[in-house]
Amino acid sequence: VRFAVVGAGSWGTAFARLVSQRGHSVHLWARRPALAEQIAANRENTAYLPGVILPEDLKITTDLSVVLKADVIVIAVPSKAMRSTVARMIELGKISAPIISLAKGLDRQQKLRMSELIETTTGSHQVFALSGPCHAEEVGRDSPTAVVLAGTNELWGRRLQQELATPRFRVYLSDDLVGVELCATIKNIIAIATGASDGLGYGDNTRAALITRGLAEMTRFGRVFGVQSKTLFGLSGLGDLVATCTSPHSRNRAVGERLGRGESLDCILADMTMVAEGIYAAQIIHELAKDREIDMPISNAVYRLLYEQTEAAHLVDEMMSRSPKSEGS
Amino acid sequence: VRFAVVGAGSWGTAFARLVSQRGHSVHLWARRPALAEQIAANRENTAYLPGVILPEDLKITTDLSVVLKADVIVIAVPSKAMRSTVARMIELGKISAPIISLAKGLDRQQKLRMSELIETTTGSHQVFALSGPCHAEEVGRDSPTAVVLAGTNELWGRRLQQELATPRFRVYLSDDLVGVELCATIKNIIAIATGASDGLGYGDNTRAALITRGLAEMTRFGRVFGVQSKTLFGLSGLGDLVATCTSPHSRNRAVGERLGRGESLDCILADMTMVAEGIYAAQIIHELAKDREIDMPISNAVYRLLYEQTEAAHLVDEMMSRSPKSEGS
């Protein structure tokens, strides 16, 4: 099977390597020629995935028309670049191959999920989202990983599951595309909150409480949008939430940690080379929750931390001193 | 209110300090006179909770009859010592005070939960279990912590919630005593599994997948015994599971890590001063799951790792290569 992976960030690169080692023909598309040249020359993406050697037969390209010829197209760009990337692709011709989105966020312009955005712009009905606890740094080192592939085309789903799975990369199927994409978006916000707690010097108890109450508000949000329980408590919900909130690899957790130490968002953005999706997700989810009147105290606190310059310590004290309750209420 | 805390291990000591600083009169009971003397002299439990200074008015005792005079009795002994400890207490007289169990395990002899064991031996109907992500090392440093207090006596529950809560120690009430105690027992087994993964050098993806699938089997087990969803996905279920599986403070995770590196159980037990409840829980839960035919692949793997000398790497490979499935099935 011929795969094309669009986007040569850390996850796109690790995914291209995975699929290539699985025995498929793979083109990895990079937007910037300098990056493509560097990867092709070194067989390593030193900027985004240092230390991971890429297979010799993995092809690097900057030509999007090559992507359109693939049997399966994987898009691994940040969510804010999805709209423009897909627009460039459809300018080059009709897309008939199934598409897998690896992006974990929502479209800012219309608050669309990534698969919605891809479906409405390409007209494709074979769009999937792949999510779960899958830090690129670890998939690139073949650490055992389990993910969810979500989509509504069951036939292609089974086919892709077979083509992607390896003894170190387990793929579960799901029909809950909405759930998988919303969970992937919200978990990054909660990761900023746990990062802030780490930055304040709080410990594992606080972090575990934030993850638990974070899942509770992800559940409240999810119920409104029809998210299934198996997704909330599965790999792309709870699983990715736990990985992102506890991993040193998580960019979103790292952003929170710096905020917790008192740095400003401007200062953090100024020296980040990679995108922390949670920064944008916090704004979009804040608006959606407000519209639908969904109680999300942690996400709301992250929004205020990012956009209203509220101090992290103040937010934690505020959350801890809410009136005592019964669990589950 | 006069509290007595039975058991001067790390959690008993941290809990006694917490309640004392909250303004209550507290007796901390230690079984061994040498330990009691050391704590009283240094105002620090250097053996089990080093670095945490205890309040001057916290009283240390080895006299169990003092405990029986308290308004609230907290029992913080390992689960395997619960039966003999309670037996010693009731020899000294009838217990009319409410009892809070901090132990996280089951009774080996009759597979009773701790509150069941206490109720049947003391005749008390005011028995509570306190659980959640609450590593003693962090509560001892006033890191923000949220726990669940579970019991069937609502009036006493509310009273205890008020008497225990501080701005850094949030107490949620629950009526699901069975659920809180079973979750507290199973999470230690899953923590051994994630520790083994860490010991094998696997990363955050693997750990997050184990936690997620671990919660799934905790849920399957819980359903059979009537455990409520709010408990499974709350602080004493998911919350404590996450804390125990990711914390450097967790003794159960540490046991797993050593097993993952290839050490034998005998060798690990030989130099442990504190109890890792998961070692015993793995055996009891294994038997219960077998009786009831509950599918628990991770707990089963931990059992084989502990008691059948199966290699950790073999178990992980086995779990990763099970036939591909849909999530939620």
XYZ file of C-alpha atoms in Angstrom:
658
model
C 0.000 0.000 0.000
C 1.313 3.469 -0.900
C 1.082 5.917 2.006
C 1.686 9.666 2.002
C 2.219 11.543 5.253
C 1.585 15.285 5.037
C 3.598 17.229 7.615
C 7.102 16.448 8.850
C 6.776 17.505 12.467
C 7.607 15.010 15.209
C 4.431 12.932 14.941
C 4.287 12.965 11.129
C 7.901 11.837 10.992
C 7.445 9.078 13.589
C 4.296 7.884 11.844
C 5.965 7.815 8.421
C 8.803 5.756 9.896
C 6.332 3.355 11.529
C 4.394 2.771 8.308
C 7.569 2.441 6.257
C 9.000 -0.151 8.637
C 5.670 -1.957 8.456
C 6.579 -2.582 4.822
C 4.565 0.075 2.988
C 5.822 2.545 0.421
C 5.814 5.971 2.114
C 6.248 9.571 0.980
C 6.759 12.083 3.796
C 5.817 15.582 2.677
C 7.485 18.603 4.281
C 6.311 22.137 3.591
C 9.730 23.759 3.869
C 12.335 22.660 1.301
C 15.162 23.226 3.792
C 13.591 20.771 6.226
C 12.967 18.205 3.468
C 16.585 18.443 2.326
C 17.891 18.107 5.837
C 15.774 15.009 6.544
C 16.660 13.401 3.201
C 20.367 14.063 3.683
C 20.633 12.911 7.309
C 17.901 10.224 7.360
C 16.936 11.922 10.626
C 14.604 14.834 11.446
C 17.033 16.564 13.768
C 14.732 19.565 14.264
C 11.604 17.697 15.348
C 12.516 14.093 16.132
C 16.201 13.943 16.952
C 17.846 10.579 17.491
C 15.421 8.540 15.403
C 16.957 7.096 12.226
C 14.588 6.871 9.266
C 14.479 3.857 6.904
C 16.379 4.260 3.633
C 13.298 3.649 1.492
C 11.194 6.346 3.179
C 10.931 9.085 0.534
C 10.921 12.777 1.429
C 9.124 15.243 -0.831
C 7.892 18.825 -0.990
C 5.602 18.057 -3.928
C 1.964 17.846 -2.843
C 0.894 16.289 -6.142
C 2.840 13.155 -5.129
C 0.633 12.957 -2.040
C -2.521 12.855 -4.151
C -1.336 9.679 -5.865
C -1.102 7.684 -2.628
C -3.563 4.950 -1.633
C -3.834 6.379 1.896
C -3.192 9.993 2.905
C -2.192 10.793 6.480
C -2.342 14.450 7.529
C -0.107 15.402 10.429
C -0.135 19.190 10.473
C -1.142 21.347 13.481
C -4.890 21.967 13.550
C -4.478 25.638 12.710
C -2.694 24.680 9.458
C -5.251 22.018 8.442
C -7.559 24.343 6.493
C -4.810 25.832 4.336
C -3.080 22.475 3.836
C -6.234 20.755 2.608
C -7.022 23.783 0.403
C -3.612 23.420 -1.297
C -4.245 19.713 -1.805
C -7.648 20.036 -3.469
C -6.311 22.716 -5.791
C -4.182 19.944 -7.277
C -7.029 17.530 -7.949
C -9.797 15.424 -6.467
C -8.887 13.284 -3.474
C -10.309 9.788 -3.596
C -7.949 8.048 -1.145
C -8.984 7.578 2.483
C -7.558 10.261 4.770
C -6.300 9.812 8.336
C -6.002 12.941 10.453
C -3.404 12.946 13.235
C -4.148 16.526 14.335
C -5.458 17.039 17.868
C -7.436 20.255 17.902
C -10.374 22.143 16.407
C -10.549 24.589 13.528
C -10.603 28.089 14.967
C -12.544 29.741 12.160
C -15.689 27.603 12.321
C -15.017 25.431 15.378
C -15.055 22.346 13.144
C -13.458 19.066 14.070
C -10.561 18.133 11.797
C -12.464 15.297 10.072
C -15.436 17.615 9.533
C -13.166 20.206 8.002
C -11.568 17.597 5.737
C -14.906 16.076 4.755
C -16.559 19.358 3.924
C -13.630 20.652 1.896
C -12.665 17.453 0.066
C -16.066 15.789 -0.189
C -14.466 12.549 1.004
C -16.437 10.108 3.110
C -13.414 8.063 4.115
C -11.939 10.312 6.765
C -10.449 8.849 9.939
C -8.889 10.227 13.099
C -6.066 8.387 14.799
C -5.521 9.238 18.448
C -4.480 7.844 21.807
C -1.378 7.958 23.988
C 1.239 8.114 21.235
C 4.086 10.476 21.925
C 6.178 10.607 18.755
C 9.432 10.315 20.682
C 8.350 6.902 21.951
C 6.697 5.542 18.804
C 9.955 6.517 17.102
C 11.719 4.165 19.524
C 9.169 1.342 19.149
C 7.929 1.605 22.723
C 4.707 -0.464 22.925
C 1.818 1.815 21.974
C -1.942 1.354 21.586
C -4.098 3.802 19.623
C -7.636 4.239 18.345
C -8.559 4.647 14.685
C -11.982 6.263 14.437
C -14.168 6.638 11.401
C -17.538 5.773 9.948
C -16.355 3.678 6.978
C -16.063 0.282 8.618
C -14.632 -1.541 5.605
C -11.744 0.884 5.216
C -11.368 0.972 8.984
C -10.656 -2.757 9.161
C -8.337 -2.531 6.185
C -6.337 0.322 7.727
C -6.216 -1.419 11.102
C -4.544 -4.405 9.410
C -2.141 -2.279 7.394
C -1.016 -0.169 10.371
C -0.754 -2.652 13.242
C 2.624 -4.020 14.300
C 3.626 -6.051 17.377
C 4.565 -2.727 18.994
C 1.692 -0.603 17.659
C -1.759 -1.884 18.528
C -4.721 -0.307 16.693
C -8.259 -0.420 18.095
C -11.188 0.556 15.871
C -13.917 2.991 16.862
C -17.008 4.422 15.195
C -17.037 7.437 17.530
C -15.233 9.978 15.377
C -16.767 12.942 17.207
C -15.718 11.555 20.570
C -12.164 10.733 19.594
C -11.601 14.203 18.136
C -13.202 16.123 21.011
C -11.302 14.133 23.657
C -8.031 14.742 21.787
C -8.753 18.473 21.903
C -9.768 18.782 25.545
C -6.972 16.630 27.010
C -4.414 19.253 25.962
C -6.192 21.877 28.065
C -6.148 19.644 31.139
C -2.450 18.976 30.469
C -1.764 22.710 30.743
C -3.534 22.651 34.127
C -1.475 19.725 35.447
C 1.669 21.383 34.098
C 0.783 24.528 36.043
C 0.377 22.414 39.183
C 3.825 20.898 38.556
C 5.242 24.388 37.988
C 3.832 25.484 41.345
C 5.710 22.596 42.969
C 2.630 20.544 43.787
C 2.873 16.759 43.645
C 1.327 13.600 42.297
C -1.780 13.846 44.495
C -2.712 17.213 43.008
C -1.975 16.034 39.492
C -4.073 12.885 39.911
C -6.966 14.945 41.289
C -6.734 17.334 38.320
C -6.697 14.421 35.852
C -9.730 12.852 37.551
C -11.751 16.049 37.705
C -10.494 16.861 34.195
C -11.971 13.627 32.898
C -15.202 14.522 34.710
C -15.468 17.799 32.833
C -14.424 16.137 29.558
C -17.343 13.776 30.221
C -19.789 16.630 30.884
C -18.699 18.327 27.668
C -18.747 15.060 25.734
C -22.293 14.154 26.820
C -23.595 17.349 25.246
C -21.987 16.436 21.930
C -22.926 12.740 21.968
C -19.506 11.364 22.824
C -19.642 7.673 23.756
C -18.494 6.373 27.151
C -16.086 3.867 25.606
C -14.263 6.845 24.057
C -14.160 8.983 27.192
C -12.747 6.095 29.236
C -10.699 4.603 26.429
C -7.301 5.203 24.889
C -8.119 8.468 23.121
C -9.911 9.878 26.178
C -8.484 8.791 29.491
C -5.394 7.163 27.940
C -4.168 10.184 26.065
C -5.181 12.434 28.969
C -2.971 10.463 31.348
C -0.042 10.343 28.913
C -0.213 14.054 28.131
C -0.649 15.114 31.747
C 2.246 13.024 33.059
C 4.782 12.864 30.226
C 7.952 14.934 30.065
C 7.471 14.838 26.265
C 4.190 16.764 26.397
C 4.466 20.274 24.995
C 1.145 21.254 26.529
C 2.198 20.120 29.986
C 5.453 22.051 29.496
C 3.545 25.235 28.627
C 1.530 24.831 31.827
C 4.659 24.269 33.853
C 6.165 27.544 32.643
C 2.901 29.379 33.352
C 2.888 27.843 36.838
C 6.374 29.205 37.404
C 5.103 32.665 36.548
C 6.155 33.132 32.911
C 3.759 34.949 30.595
C 2.153 33.360 27.535
C 3.872 35.860 25.210
C 7.228 34.950 26.620
C 6.517 31.209 26.225
C 5.238 31.567 22.643
C 8.284 33.609 21.695
C 10.689 30.708 22.102
C 8.520 27.704 21.144
C 9.359 25.996 17.864
C 6.551 23.432 18.066
C 2.840 24.052 18.485
C 1.100 23.406 21.814
C -2.466 22.777 20.655
C -3.934 23.350 24.119
C -3.258 27.080 23.907
C -5.762 27.403 21.057
C -8.079 24.648 22.266
C -8.550 26.481 25.580
C -10.090 29.415 23.744
C -12.342 27.409 21.433
C -13.575 25.027 24.155
C -14.131 27.988 26.489
C -16.479 29.527 23.941
C -18.293 26.259 23.210
C -18.739 25.511 26.925
C -20.038 29.017 27.545
C -22.569 28.743 24.693
C -23.829 25.396 25.935
C -23.534 26.287 29.646
C -21.261 23.344 30.484
C -19.507 23.558 33.853
C -15.755 23.221 33.193
C -13.856 24.717 36.138
C -10.418 23.404 35.140
C -10.664 24.428 31.476
C -12.004 27.761 32.602
C -9.056 28.204 34.948
C -6.640 27.395 32.100
C -8.385 29.969 29.905
C -7.945 32.623 32.599
C -4.334 31.567 33.142
C -3.595 31.939 29.415
C -5.716 34.914 28.434
C -6.560 36.886 31.555
C -3.205 36.813 33.335
C -4.710 35.228 36.460
C -2.051 33.731 38.712
C -1.813 29.932 38.806
C -1.583 29.731 42.612
C -4.751 31.778 42.925
C -6.607 29.417 40.584
C -5.581 26.293 42.509
C -6.616 27.829 45.831
C -9.927 28.796 44.295
C -10.563 25.244 43.066
C -9.586 23.640 46.368
C -11.853 25.899 48.389
C -15.079 25.308 46.473
C -17.824 24.109 48.804
C -17.456 20.447 49.802
C -19.490 18.022 47.753
C -20.359 14.435 47.214
C -18.364 12.723 44.514
C -20.205 12.334 41.242
C -22.244 15.514 41.725
C -12.779 16.282 68.559
C -10.408 13.615 69.944
C -8.855 11.461 67.210
C -6.772 8.329 67.555
C -4.701 7.044 64.647
C -3.738 3.376 64.886
C -0.543 2.630 62.992
C 2.506 4.864 62.652
C 3.575 3.997 59.117
C 3.930 6.757 56.558
C 0.213 7.308 55.905
C -0.841 6.966 59.559
C 1.813 9.494 60.535
C 0.911 11.966 57.775
C -2.784 11.618 58.595
C -2.196 12.180 62.316
C -0.219 15.318 61.505
C -2.979 16.558 59.178
C -5.726 16.095 61.773
C -3.588 17.607 64.530
C -2.826 20.704 62.459
C -6.536 20.946 61.703
C -6.924 21.669 65.421
C -8.018 18.304 66.804
C -6.523 16.425 69.742
C -4.683 13.429 68.300
C -3.074 10.267 69.668
C -0.876 8.369 67.227
C -0.504 4.730 68.236
C 2.622 2.786 67.274
C 2.895 -0.956 67.823
C 6.624 -0.958 68.516
C 7.816 0.963 71.610
C 11.135 1.791 69.936
C 9.338 3.505 67.051
C 7.027 5.397 69.428
C 9.991 6.627 71.452
C 11.887 7.696 68.369
C 8.907 9.654 66.983
C 8.178 11.274 70.350
C 11.798 12.273 70.863
C 12.476 13.650 67.368
C 8.973 14.928 66.470
C 9.657 13.179 63.172
C 9.031 9.616 61.956
C 12.462 9.205 60.402
C 11.840 5.554 59.496
C 8.583 5.994 57.567
C 8.062 9.697 56.847
C 11.422 11.426 56.977
C 11.591 15.199 56.667
C 8.103 15.905 57.992
C 8.051 17.655 61.370
C 5.150 16.695 63.632
C 3.198 19.228 65.725
C 4.203 19.498 69.394
C 0.725 18.632 70.660
C 0.450 15.397 68.635
C 0.692 12.647 71.268
C 2.462 9.353 70.593
C 1.362 6.228 72.446
C 1.747 2.450 72.495
C -1.293 2.020 74.732
C -4.285 0.752 72.745
C -6.697 1.521 75.590
C -6.062 5.225 74.927
C -7.305 4.676 71.368
C -10.632 3.322 72.603
C -11.355 6.598 74.409
C -11.175 8.682 71.222
C -14.235 10.200 69.508
C -12.985 9.007 66.102
C -10.661 6.049 65.485
C -8.556 5.965 62.322
C -6.894 2.639 61.458
C -3.809 2.889 59.257
C -2.240 -0.558 59.420
C -1.467 -2.760 56.374
C -4.472 -4.885 55.399
C -2.789 -8.100 56.517
C -2.442 -6.650 60.045
C -6.027 -5.391 60.247
C -7.556 -8.585 61.675
C -5.063 -8.911 64.528
C -5.090 -5.169 65.277
C -8.868 -5.003 65.580
C -8.837 -8.204 67.665
C -6.446 -6.540 70.128
C -8.672 -3.471 70.278
C -11.901 -5.304 71.053
C -10.204 -7.314 73.774
C -9.861 -3.991 75.603
C -13.539 -3.041 75.402
C -16.459 -2.186 73.173
C -15.816 0.326 70.389
C -18.557 2.877 69.981
C -16.629 5.580 68.098
C -16.824 5.793 64.303
C -13.893 4.082 62.604
C -12.088 5.240 59.456
C -9.989 2.648 57.626
C -7.029 3.899 55.597
C -5.913 0.405 54.526
C -5.958 -0.397 50.810
C -6.324 -4.126 50.449
C -8.465 -7.160 51.273
C -8.311 -9.627 54.142
C -6.537 -12.758 52.931
C -8.239 -15.202 55.250
C -11.847 -14.579 54.194
C -11.400 -12.143 51.276
C -13.288 -9.493 53.258
C -13.031 -5.791 52.575
C -11.457 -3.882 55.462
C -14.723 -2.211 56.499
C -16.493 -5.592 56.407
C -13.813 -7.082 58.594
C -14.064 -4.175 61.054
C -17.859 -4.248 61.093
C -18.146 -7.978 61.643
C -15.536 -8.039 64.404
C -16.481 -4.834 66.249
C -20.227 -4.771 65.562
C -19.891 -1.096 64.643
C -22.134 0.420 61.964
C -20.106 3.584 61.636
C -17.199 2.329 59.571
C -15.718 4.464 56.802
C -12.995 4.048 54.202
C -10.857 7.005 53.174
C -9.134 6.675 49.823
C -7.974 8.581 46.763
C -4.664 9.902 45.428
C -3.030 10.693 48.760
C 0.636 9.785 48.945
C 1.719 10.361 52.533
C 4.920 12.104 51.476
C 2.859 14.830 49.800
C 0.067 15.169 52.356
C 2.894 15.552 54.858
C 4.059 18.573 52.841
C 0.558 20.036 52.406
C 0.469 19.486 48.663
C -3.155 20.023 47.540
C -4.961 16.686 47.865
C -8.535 15.506 47.271
C -9.871 12.270 48.765
C -13.105 10.320 49.125
C -14.641 9.351 52.451
C -17.015 6.447 51.924
C -19.539 5.023 54.338
C -23.183 4.303 54.860
C -23.776 6.504 57.904
C -24.548 9.821 56.221
C -24.808 11.879 59.393
C -21.365 10.867 60.622
C -20.047 11.173 57.068
C -20.944 14.860 56.895
C -19.572 15.467 60.359
C -16.243 13.789 59.525
C -16.020 15.627 56.204
C -16.241 18.917 58.087
C -13.753 17.898 60.757
C -11.144 16.627 58.273
C -11.234 19.159 55.424
C -8.602 21.869 55.179
C -7.804 24.317 52.354
C -5.205 21.781 51.181
C -7.152 18.569 51.883
C -10.495 18.343 50.108
C -12.870 15.568 51.217
C -15.652 14.265 48.969
C -18.366 12.024 50.438
C -19.471 8.735 48.914
C -21.998 6.057 49.831
C -20.164 3.446 47.724
C -18.068 1.776 50.397
C -17.711 -1.462 48.400
C -16.526 0.430 45.339
C -14.008 2.603 47.137
C -12.439 -0.392 48.863
C -12.314 -2.625 45.786
C -10.816 0.114 43.600
C -8.188 0.826 46.253
C -7.223 -2.840 46.170
C -7.065 -3.337 42.403
C -5.153 -0.147 41.583
C -2.094 -1.493 43.384
C -2.004 -4.500 41.041
C -2.140 -2.281 37.961
C 0.628 -0.156 39.506
C 2.862 -3.245 39.613
C 2.146 -3.721 35.899
C 3.044 -0.128 34.983
C 6.137 -0.389 37.159
C 7.177 -3.492 35.234
C 6.725 -1.567 31.978
C 8.935 1.210 33.377
C 11.481 -1.380 34.458
C 11.556 -2.768 30.924
C 12.401 0.723 29.664
C 9.041 1.334 27.988
C 7.626 4.843 27.972
C 4.602 6.981 28.724
C 2.551 5.555 25.842
C 2.786 2.031 27.226
C 2.067 3.213 30.741
C -0.983 5.202 29.636
C -2.308 2.208 27.701
C -1.841 -0.026 30.757
C -3.646 2.482 32.983
C -6.523 2.728 30.505
C -6.911 -1.004 30.008
C -6.348 -1.406 33.756
C -9.315 0.843 34.472
C -11.311 -1.224 31.952
C -10.644 -4.414 33.893
C -11.227 -2.673 37.211
C -14.603 -1.710 35.725
C -15.389 -5.286 34.633
C -14.524 -6.540 38.108
C -16.416 -3.714 39.771
C -19.611 -4.300 37.800
C -19.820 -7.850 39.161
C -19.622 -6.535 42.726
C -21.977 -3.579 42.242
C -19.351 -0.830 42.188
C -20.786 2.513 41.061
C -19.476 4.365 37.990
C -18.801 7.545 39.958
C -16.363 5.522 42.068
C -14.593 3.803 39.174
C -14.058 7.131 37.406
C -13.607 9.176 40.551
C -10.772 9.964 42.926
C -10.559 6.561 44.619
C -10.765 4.716 41.282
C -9.146 6.490 38.372
C -7.528 9.166 40.544
C -5.663 6.834 42.844
C -4.877 4.528 39.905
C -3.167 7.385 38.056
C -1.278 8.584 41.123
C -0.058 5.119 42.051
C 0.901 4.181 38.503
C 2.877 7.360 37.853
C 4.316 8.413 41.202
C 7.905 7.846 42.270
C 6.487 7.526 45.817
C 4.477 4.406 44.977
C 5.827 1.261 46.596
C 3.732 -0.951 44.339
C 5.029 0.725 41.179
C 8.555 0.324 42.579
C 8.016 -3.414 43.135
C 6.902 -3.725 39.517
C 9.913 -1.765 38.307
C 12.286 -4.179 40.040
C 10.395 -7.177 38.631
C 10.607 -5.578 35.186
C 14.362 -5.310 35.569
C 14.488 -9.031 36.279
C 14.694 -9.215 40.086
C 12.786 -12.008 41.816
C 9.955 -11.428 44.279
C 11.907 -13.113 47.098
C 14.820 -10.793 46.529
C 12.531 -7.731 46.542
C 10.656 -8.794 49.684
C 13.947 -9.419 51.492
C 14.924 -5.748 51.538
C 11.527 -3.993 51.741
C 10.723 -2.291 55.042
C 7.259 -1.134 53.983
C 4.381 -3.221 52.673
C 3.420 -3.178 48.992
C -0.245 -4.178 49.187
C -0.412 -5.107 45.488
C 1.687 -8.216 46.073
C -1.065 -9.727 48.220
C -3.942 -8.137 46.323
C -2.761 -9.794 43.098
C -3.330 -13.208 44.638
C -6.722 -12.471 46.201
C -8.109 -10.673 43.137
C -6.774 -13.450 40.912
C -8.823 -15.978 42.856
C -11.957 -13.826 42.936
C -11.724 -13.109 39.194
C -11.238 -16.794 38.458
C -14.273 -17.773 40.573
C -16.462 -15.208 38.871
C -14.917 -15.655 35.395
C -13.955 -11.996 35.018
C -11.483 -11.257 32.203
C -8.519 -9.420 33.769
C -5.497 -9.816 31.485
C -3.288 -7.245 33.234
C -3.997 -8.489 36.765
C -3.484 -12.002 35.524
C -0.128 -11.033 34.016
C 0.916 -9.458 37.331
C -0.071 -12.630 39.155
C 2.086 -14.708 36.814
C 4.932 -12.203 37.133
C 4.804 -12.450 40.938
C 3.958 -16.094 41.516
C 4.837 -18.050 38.382
C 8.198 -16.473 37.513
C 6.983 -15.494 34.037
C 9.231 -12.884 32.445
C 7.877 -9.335 32.227
C 8.943 -8.835 28.592
C 7.105 -11.995 27.603
C 3.909 -10.765 29.276
C 3.984 -7.394 27.511
C 4.539 -9.037 24.127
C 1.671 -11.389 24.850
C -0.686 -8.523 25.681
C 0.317 -6.468 22.651
C -0.214 -9.347 20.261
C -3.745 -10.294 21.260
C -6.064 -10.226 18.257
C -7.043 -6.702 17.196
C -10.339 -5.469 18.545
C -12.732 -2.610 18.635
C -12.375 -0.369 21.643
C -14.975 -0.930 24.340
C -15.320 -4.624 23.537
